[in-house]
Short mmCIF file of C-alpha atoms in Angstrom, two decimals:
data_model
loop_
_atom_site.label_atom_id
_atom_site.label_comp_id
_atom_site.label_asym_id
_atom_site.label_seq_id
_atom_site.Cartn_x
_atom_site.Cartn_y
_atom_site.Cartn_z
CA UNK A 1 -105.44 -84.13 -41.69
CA UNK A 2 -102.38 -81.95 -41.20
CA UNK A 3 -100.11 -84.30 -43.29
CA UNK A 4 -102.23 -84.84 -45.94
CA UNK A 5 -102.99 -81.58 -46.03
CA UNK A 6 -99.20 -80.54 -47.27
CA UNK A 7 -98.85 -83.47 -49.19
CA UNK A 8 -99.23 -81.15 -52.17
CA UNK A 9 -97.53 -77.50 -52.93
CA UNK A 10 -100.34 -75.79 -52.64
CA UNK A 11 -100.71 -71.76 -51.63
CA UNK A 12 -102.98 -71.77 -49.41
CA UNK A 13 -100.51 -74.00 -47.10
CA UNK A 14 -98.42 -70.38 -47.19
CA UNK A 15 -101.11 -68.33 -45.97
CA UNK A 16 -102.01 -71.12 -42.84
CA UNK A 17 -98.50 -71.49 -41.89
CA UNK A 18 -98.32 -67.22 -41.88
CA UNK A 19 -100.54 -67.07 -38.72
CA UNK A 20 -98.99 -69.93 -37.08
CA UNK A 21 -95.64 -67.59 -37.18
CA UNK A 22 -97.17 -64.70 -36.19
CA UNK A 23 -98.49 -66.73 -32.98
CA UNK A 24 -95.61 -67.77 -31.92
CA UNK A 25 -94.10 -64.68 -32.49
CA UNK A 26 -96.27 -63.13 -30.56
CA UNK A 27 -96.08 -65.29 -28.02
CA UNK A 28 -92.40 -64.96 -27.51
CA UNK A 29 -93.11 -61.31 -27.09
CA UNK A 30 -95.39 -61.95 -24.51
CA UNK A 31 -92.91 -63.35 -22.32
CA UNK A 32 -90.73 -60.01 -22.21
CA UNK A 33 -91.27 -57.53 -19.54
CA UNK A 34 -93.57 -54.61 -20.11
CA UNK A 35 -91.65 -52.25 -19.56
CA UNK A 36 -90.09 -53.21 -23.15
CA UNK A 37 -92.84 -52.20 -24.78
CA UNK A 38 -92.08 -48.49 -26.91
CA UNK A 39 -92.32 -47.22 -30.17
CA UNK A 40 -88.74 -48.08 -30.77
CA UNK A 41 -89.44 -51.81 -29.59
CA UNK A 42 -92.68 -52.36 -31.87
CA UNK A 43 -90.51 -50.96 -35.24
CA UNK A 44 -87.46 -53.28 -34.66
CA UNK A 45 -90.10 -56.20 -33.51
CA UNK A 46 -91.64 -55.61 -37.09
CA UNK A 47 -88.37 -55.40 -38.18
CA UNK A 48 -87.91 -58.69 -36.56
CA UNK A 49 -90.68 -60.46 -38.27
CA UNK A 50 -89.91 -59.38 -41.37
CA UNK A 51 -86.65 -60.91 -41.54
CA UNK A 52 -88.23 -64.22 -39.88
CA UNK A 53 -90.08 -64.57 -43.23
CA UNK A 54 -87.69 -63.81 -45.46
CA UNK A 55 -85.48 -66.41 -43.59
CA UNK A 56 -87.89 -69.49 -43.87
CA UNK A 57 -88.31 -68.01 -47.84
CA UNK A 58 -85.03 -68.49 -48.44
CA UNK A 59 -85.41 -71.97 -46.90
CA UNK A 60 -88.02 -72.94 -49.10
CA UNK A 61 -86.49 -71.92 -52.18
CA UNK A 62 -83.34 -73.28 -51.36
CA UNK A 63 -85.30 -76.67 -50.78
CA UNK A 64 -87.41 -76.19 -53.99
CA UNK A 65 -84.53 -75.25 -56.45
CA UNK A 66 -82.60 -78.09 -55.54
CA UNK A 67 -85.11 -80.58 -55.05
CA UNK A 68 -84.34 -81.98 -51.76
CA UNK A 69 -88.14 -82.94 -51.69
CA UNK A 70 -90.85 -84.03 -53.62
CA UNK A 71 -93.43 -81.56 -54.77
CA UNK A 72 -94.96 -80.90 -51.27
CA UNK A 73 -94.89 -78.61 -48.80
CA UNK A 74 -93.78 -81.26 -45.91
CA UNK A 75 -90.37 -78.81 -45.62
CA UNK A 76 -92.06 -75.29 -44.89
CA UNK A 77 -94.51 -77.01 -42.47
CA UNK A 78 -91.20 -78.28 -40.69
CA UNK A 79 -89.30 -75.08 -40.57
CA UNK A 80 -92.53 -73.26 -39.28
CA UNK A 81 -92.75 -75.76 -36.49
CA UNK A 82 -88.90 -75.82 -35.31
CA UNK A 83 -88.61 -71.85 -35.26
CA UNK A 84 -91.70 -72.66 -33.16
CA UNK A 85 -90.71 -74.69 -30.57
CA UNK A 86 -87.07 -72.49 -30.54
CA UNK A 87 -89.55 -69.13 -29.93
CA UNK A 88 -87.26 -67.14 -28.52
CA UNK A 89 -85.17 -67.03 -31.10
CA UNK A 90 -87.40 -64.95 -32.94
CA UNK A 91 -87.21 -61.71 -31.61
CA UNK A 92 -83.44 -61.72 -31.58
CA UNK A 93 -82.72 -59.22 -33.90
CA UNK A 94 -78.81 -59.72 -34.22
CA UNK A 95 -79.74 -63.66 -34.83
CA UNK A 96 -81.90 -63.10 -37.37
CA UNK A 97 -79.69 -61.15 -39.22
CA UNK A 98 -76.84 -63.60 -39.06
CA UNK A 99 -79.46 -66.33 -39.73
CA UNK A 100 -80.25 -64.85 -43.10
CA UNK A 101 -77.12 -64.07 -44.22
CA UNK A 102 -75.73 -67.57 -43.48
CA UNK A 103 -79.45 -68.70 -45.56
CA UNK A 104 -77.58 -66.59 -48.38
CA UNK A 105 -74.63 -68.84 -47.93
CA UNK A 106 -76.22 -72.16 -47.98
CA UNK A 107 -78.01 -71.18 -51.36
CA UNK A 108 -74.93 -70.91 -52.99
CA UNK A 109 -73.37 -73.72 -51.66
CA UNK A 110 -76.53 -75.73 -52.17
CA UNK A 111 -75.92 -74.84 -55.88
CA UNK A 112 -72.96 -76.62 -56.14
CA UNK A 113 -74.89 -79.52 -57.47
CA UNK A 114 -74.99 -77.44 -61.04
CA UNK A 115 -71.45 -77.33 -62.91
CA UNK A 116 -71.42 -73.69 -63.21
CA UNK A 117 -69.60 -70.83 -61.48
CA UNK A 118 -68.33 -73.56 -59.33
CA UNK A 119 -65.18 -70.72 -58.02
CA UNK A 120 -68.01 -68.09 -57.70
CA UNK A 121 -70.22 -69.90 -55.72
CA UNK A 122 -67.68 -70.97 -53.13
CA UNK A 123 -66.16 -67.83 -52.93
CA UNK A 124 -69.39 -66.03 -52.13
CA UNK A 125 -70.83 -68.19 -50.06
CA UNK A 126 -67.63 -68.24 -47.84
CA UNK A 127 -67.31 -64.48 -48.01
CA UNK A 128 -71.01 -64.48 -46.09
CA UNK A 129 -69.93 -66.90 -43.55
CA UNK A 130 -66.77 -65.25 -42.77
CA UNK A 131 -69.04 -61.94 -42.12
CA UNK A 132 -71.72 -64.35 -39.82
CA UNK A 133 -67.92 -65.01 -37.41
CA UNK A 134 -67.69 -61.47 -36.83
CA UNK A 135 -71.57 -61.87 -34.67
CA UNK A 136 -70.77 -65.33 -33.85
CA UNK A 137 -67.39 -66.89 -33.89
CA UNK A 138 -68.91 -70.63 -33.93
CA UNK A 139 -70.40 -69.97 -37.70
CA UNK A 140 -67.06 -70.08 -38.94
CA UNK A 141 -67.77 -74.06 -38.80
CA UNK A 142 -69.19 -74.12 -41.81
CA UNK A 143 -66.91 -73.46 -44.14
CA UNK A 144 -66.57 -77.41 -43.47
CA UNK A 145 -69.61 -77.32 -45.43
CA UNK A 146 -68.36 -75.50 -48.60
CA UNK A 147 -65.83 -78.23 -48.69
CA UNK A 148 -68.04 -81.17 -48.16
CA UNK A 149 -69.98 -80.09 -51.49
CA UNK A 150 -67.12 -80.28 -53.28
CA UNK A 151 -66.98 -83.52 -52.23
CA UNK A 152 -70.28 -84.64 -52.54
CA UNK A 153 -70.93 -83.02 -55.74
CA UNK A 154 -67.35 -84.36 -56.87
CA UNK A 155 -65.98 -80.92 -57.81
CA UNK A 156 -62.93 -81.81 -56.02
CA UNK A 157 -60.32 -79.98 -58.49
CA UNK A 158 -57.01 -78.65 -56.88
CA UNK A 159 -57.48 -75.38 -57.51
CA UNK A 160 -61.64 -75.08 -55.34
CA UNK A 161 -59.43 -75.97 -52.31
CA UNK A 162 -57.94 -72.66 -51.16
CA UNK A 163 -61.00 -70.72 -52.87
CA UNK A 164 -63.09 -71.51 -49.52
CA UNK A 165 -60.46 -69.77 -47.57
CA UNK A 166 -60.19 -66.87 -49.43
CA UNK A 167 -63.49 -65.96 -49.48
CA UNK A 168 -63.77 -66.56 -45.87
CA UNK A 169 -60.70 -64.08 -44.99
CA UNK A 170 -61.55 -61.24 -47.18
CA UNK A 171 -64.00 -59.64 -45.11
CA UNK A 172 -61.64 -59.07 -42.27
CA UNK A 173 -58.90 -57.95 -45.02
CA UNK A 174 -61.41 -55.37 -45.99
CA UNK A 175 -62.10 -54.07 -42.89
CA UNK A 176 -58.06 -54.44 -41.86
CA UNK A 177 -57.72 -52.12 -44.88
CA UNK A 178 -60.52 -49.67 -43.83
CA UNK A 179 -58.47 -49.82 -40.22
CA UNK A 180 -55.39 -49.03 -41.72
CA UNK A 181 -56.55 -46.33 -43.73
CA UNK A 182 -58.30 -44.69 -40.52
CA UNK A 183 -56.10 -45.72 -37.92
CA UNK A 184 -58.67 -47.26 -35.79
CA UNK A 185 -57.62 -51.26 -35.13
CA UNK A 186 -60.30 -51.55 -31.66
CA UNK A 187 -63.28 -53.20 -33.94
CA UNK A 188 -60.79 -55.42 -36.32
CA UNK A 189 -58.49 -56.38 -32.87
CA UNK A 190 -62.20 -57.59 -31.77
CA UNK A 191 -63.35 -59.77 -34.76
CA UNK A 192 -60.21 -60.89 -35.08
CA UNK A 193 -59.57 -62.65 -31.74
CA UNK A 194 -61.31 -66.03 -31.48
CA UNK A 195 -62.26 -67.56 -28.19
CA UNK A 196 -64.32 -70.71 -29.24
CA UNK A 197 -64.12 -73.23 -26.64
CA UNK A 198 -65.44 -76.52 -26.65
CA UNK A 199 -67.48 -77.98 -23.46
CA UNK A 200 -69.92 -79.42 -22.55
CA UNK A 201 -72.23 -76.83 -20.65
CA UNK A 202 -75.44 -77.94 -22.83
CA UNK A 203 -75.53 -81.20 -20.76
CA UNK A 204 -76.11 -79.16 -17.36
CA UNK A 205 -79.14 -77.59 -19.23
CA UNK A 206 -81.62 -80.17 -18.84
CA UNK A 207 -84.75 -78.48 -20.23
CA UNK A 208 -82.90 -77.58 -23.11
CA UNK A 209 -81.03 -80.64 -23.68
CA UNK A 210 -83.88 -82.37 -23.26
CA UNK A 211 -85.60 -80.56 -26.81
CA UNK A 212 -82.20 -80.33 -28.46
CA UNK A 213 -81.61 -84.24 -28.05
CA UNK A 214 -85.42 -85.06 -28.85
CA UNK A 215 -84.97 -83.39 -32.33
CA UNK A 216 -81.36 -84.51 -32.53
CA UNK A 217 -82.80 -88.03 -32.27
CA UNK A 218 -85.57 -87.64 -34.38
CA UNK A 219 -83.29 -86.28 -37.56
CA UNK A 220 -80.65 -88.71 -36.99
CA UNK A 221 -83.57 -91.56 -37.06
CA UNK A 222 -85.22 -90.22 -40.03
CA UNK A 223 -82.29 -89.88 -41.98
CA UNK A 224 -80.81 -93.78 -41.07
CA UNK A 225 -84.52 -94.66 -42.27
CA UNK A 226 -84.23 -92.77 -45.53
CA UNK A 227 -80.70 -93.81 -46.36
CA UNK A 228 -81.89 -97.65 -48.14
CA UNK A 229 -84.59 -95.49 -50.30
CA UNK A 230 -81.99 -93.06 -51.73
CA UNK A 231 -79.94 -95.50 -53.16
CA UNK A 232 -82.59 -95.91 -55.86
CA UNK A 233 -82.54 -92.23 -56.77
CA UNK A 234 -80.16 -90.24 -59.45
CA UNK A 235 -76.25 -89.65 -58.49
CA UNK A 236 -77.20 -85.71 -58.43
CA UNK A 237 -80.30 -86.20 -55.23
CA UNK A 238 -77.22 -88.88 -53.30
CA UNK A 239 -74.88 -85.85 -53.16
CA UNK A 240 -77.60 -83.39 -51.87
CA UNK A 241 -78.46 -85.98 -49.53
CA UNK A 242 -75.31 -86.68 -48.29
CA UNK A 243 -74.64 -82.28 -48.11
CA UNK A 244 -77.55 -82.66 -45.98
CA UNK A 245 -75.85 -85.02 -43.05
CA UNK A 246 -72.70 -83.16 -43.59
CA UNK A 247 -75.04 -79.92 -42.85
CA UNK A 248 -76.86 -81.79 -40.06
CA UNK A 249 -73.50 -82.86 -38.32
CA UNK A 250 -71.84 -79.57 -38.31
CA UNK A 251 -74.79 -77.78 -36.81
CA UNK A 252 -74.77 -80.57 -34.00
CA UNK A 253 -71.19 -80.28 -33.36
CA UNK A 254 -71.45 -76.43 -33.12
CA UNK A 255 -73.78 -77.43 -29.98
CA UNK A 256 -70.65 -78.23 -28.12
CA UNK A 257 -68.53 -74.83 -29.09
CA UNK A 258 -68.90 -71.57 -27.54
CA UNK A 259 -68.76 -69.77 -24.55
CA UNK A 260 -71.63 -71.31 -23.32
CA UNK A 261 -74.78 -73.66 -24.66
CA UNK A 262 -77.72 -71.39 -25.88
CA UNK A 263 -80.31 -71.84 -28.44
CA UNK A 264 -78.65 -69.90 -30.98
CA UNK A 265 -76.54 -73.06 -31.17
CA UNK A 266 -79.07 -75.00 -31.45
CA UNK A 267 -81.05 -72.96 -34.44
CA UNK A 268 -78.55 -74.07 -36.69
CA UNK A 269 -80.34 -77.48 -36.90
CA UNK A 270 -83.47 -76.29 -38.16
CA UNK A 271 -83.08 -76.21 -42.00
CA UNK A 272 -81.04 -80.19 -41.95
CA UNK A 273 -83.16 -81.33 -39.56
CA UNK A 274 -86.50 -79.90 -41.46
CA UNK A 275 -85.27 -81.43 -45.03
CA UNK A 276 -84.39 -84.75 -43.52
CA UNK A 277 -87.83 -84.51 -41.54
CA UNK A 278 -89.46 -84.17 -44.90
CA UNK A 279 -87.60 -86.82 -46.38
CA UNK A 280 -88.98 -89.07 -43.86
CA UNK A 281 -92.54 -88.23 -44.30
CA UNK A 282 -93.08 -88.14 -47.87
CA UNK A 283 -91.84 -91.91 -47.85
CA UNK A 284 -94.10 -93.40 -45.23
CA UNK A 285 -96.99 -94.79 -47.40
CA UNK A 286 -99.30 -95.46 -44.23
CA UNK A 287 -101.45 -91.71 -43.84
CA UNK A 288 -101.82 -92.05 -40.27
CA UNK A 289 -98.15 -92.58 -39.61
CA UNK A 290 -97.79 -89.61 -41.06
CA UNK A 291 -99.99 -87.82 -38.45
CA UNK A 292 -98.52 -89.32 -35.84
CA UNK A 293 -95.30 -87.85 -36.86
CA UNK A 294 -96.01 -84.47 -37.34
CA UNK A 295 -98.67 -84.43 -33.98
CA UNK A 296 -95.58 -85.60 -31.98
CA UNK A 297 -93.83 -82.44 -33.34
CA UNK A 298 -96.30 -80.55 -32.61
CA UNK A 299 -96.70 -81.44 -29.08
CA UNK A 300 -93.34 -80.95 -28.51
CA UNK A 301 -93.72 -77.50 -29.62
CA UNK A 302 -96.66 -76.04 -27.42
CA UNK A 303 -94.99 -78.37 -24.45
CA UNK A 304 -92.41 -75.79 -24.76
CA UNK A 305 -95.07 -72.72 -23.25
CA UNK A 306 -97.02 -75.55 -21.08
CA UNK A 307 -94.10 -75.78 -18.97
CA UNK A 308 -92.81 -72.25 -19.82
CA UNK A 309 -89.51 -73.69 -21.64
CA UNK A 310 -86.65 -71.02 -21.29
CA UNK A 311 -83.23 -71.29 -23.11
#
C-alpha cells in the first residue's frame, strides 16, 4: 500500500507525488473566478508552480543531508500532502517566494550540526530571514531558531550570540544606505515599522482551527511517541531532533501573531510537522498502522474540497 510503498527512496515515488501536486494545484486554481484567467495569470501561475517544487526540493534535501529520516521517502510524501490540504497557499505568489527563501534559511541553520563555518552559517541564514520580515513581519520569529541550534548542537561560544542579530539587521542597513544615498525613506519607513500583535483571532475561525489543531495534535503526538526511541540514537540525530520541536514550536506560536489568523501562519508547520510525521511512521513496525496513518491524512486532505474548506 501507500506506506509501504515509500518505505524505500525510490524515484519513481518523485514522479507519483509530481501529479498529486499538480492536482491540487490545479484545483486551487479552480476555485478562483474566471475572470482571472489571462495570459499574464497562466505565466505567473507557472511561475507559481515552479517555485512550489523547488520549495518541497529544498525540503527534501534539507531532510536527506541531515538525516532527520531513515532512507525513505515517508518525508516528501508528507510535505506533498500538507501543501495539499493548505491548497490555497499555492498560488500565492508573494508566499511562495518568502517560503523559499526562509527554505534557504533553514538549510543553513539545519547545517549547524557540522562544526564548520559555524559564523557563516548563522549569519546567512539570518540575513534571509531578516529579508522574509520585510513580506511578513511574523518570520522574524525565527531567528529564535538560529539560536536554538546553537544550543542544540552545543555551539554555544560567546562570540555566535550577537552574529544572529547582525545578520538579521543588515538587510534593512542596506537598504537604509540605498535610502540615504537616494533620498527616498517611504519603502525603508515601511519595513521598518513593526505592528505584530498577538491575539487570538484563529480561535473564531472554526474551519480553520479545526485543520490547524488536527495537525497540531497529530505532530505534537508523534513527536511525545518518538521521544523514548531517540534516546538510543547518536548525540548528533538528539540535537536535530530537538531543532525539530524548537522548529515545530515557533511555527505554532507564530499562529497567534499577526494582524489576523490566515493560513500563511499556519504553512510554517509543514516542514516540522512533516519530519516529525516521518519519524513516527518509520518506527511503527505493524504495516497496517502505518496505513492507517497516512489514510487519516489523506482524508483530511480531500475533506478540505468535500466541504469546500476556505482560509
Amino acid at each position: 500500500m501507500i506506506a509501504n510503498f515509500f518505505n524505500k527512496a525510490n524515484p519513481l515515488n518523485v514522479f507519483l507525488l509530481i501529479p498529486f501536486v499538480i492536482l491540487v494545484f490545479g484545483l486551487a486554481i479552480y476555485k478562483l473566478p474566471l475572470d482571472s484567467f489571462t495570459l499574464h495569470f497562466w505565466l505567473l501561475k507557472s511561475a507559481d508552480l515552479g517555485l512550489v517544487f523547488i520549495l518541497i526540493l529544498i525540503y527534501y534535501f534539507i531532510v536527506d543531508k541531515n538525516r532527520l529520516t531513515a532512507s525513505n521517502h515517508y518525508g516528501l510524501l508528507f510535505f506533498c500532502l500538507l501543501f495539499g490540504l493548505f491548497y490555497p497557499l499555492l498560488i500565492h505568489t508573494k508566499f511562495l517566494v518568502v517560503q523559499v527563501i526562509l527554505a534557504f534559511a533553514f538549510k543553513r541553520i539545519y547545517s549547524l550540526r557540522i562544526n564548520q563555518n559555524i559564523k557563516e552559517k548563522l549569519f546567512d541564514s539570518t540575513f534571509l530571514i531578516g529579508i522574509t520580515t520585510m513580506f511578513f513581519q511574523e518570520c522574524g520569529f525565527f531567528i529564535l531558531l538560529s539560536y536554538a541550534a546553537i544550543l542544540a548542537f552545543r555551539r554555544a561560544y560567546w562570540n555566535f550570540v550577537l552574529i544572529p542579530i547582525v545578520g538579521f539587521v543588515t538587510p534593512y542597513f542596506l537598504i537604509y544606505i540605498y535610502s540615504l544615498s537616494t533620498g527616498n525613506f517611504e519603502f525603508f519607513n515601511s519595513i521598518s515599522f513593526y505592528n505584530i500583535n498577538f491575539n487570538l483571532v484563529l480561535f473564531q475561525q472554526i474551519p480553520l482551527l479545526i485543520y490547524i489543531g488536527i495537525i497540531f495534535i497529530i505532530g505534537l503526538t508523534n513527536y511525545m511517541l518518538c521521544i523514548v526511541k531517540t534516546s538510543n540514537f547518536n548525540a548528533e540525530f538528539r540535537g536535530l531532533w530537538r531543532l525539530i520541536f524548537a522548529h515545530f514550536l515557533i511555527a505554532s506560536i507564530l499562529l497567534f501573531f499577526g494582524n489576523q489568523a490566515t493560513l500563511y501562519n499556519a504553512a510554517f508547520l509543514i516542514f516540522p510537522t512533516g519530519v516529525i510525521m516521518a519519524n513516527y511512521l518509520q518506527t511503527i513496525t505493524v504495516k497496517w498502522r502505518k496505513e492507517v496513518l497516512v489514510f487519516i491524512l489523506i482524508a483530511i486532505v480531500f475533506s478540505g474540497y468535500l466541504y469546500n474548506f476556505k482560509p
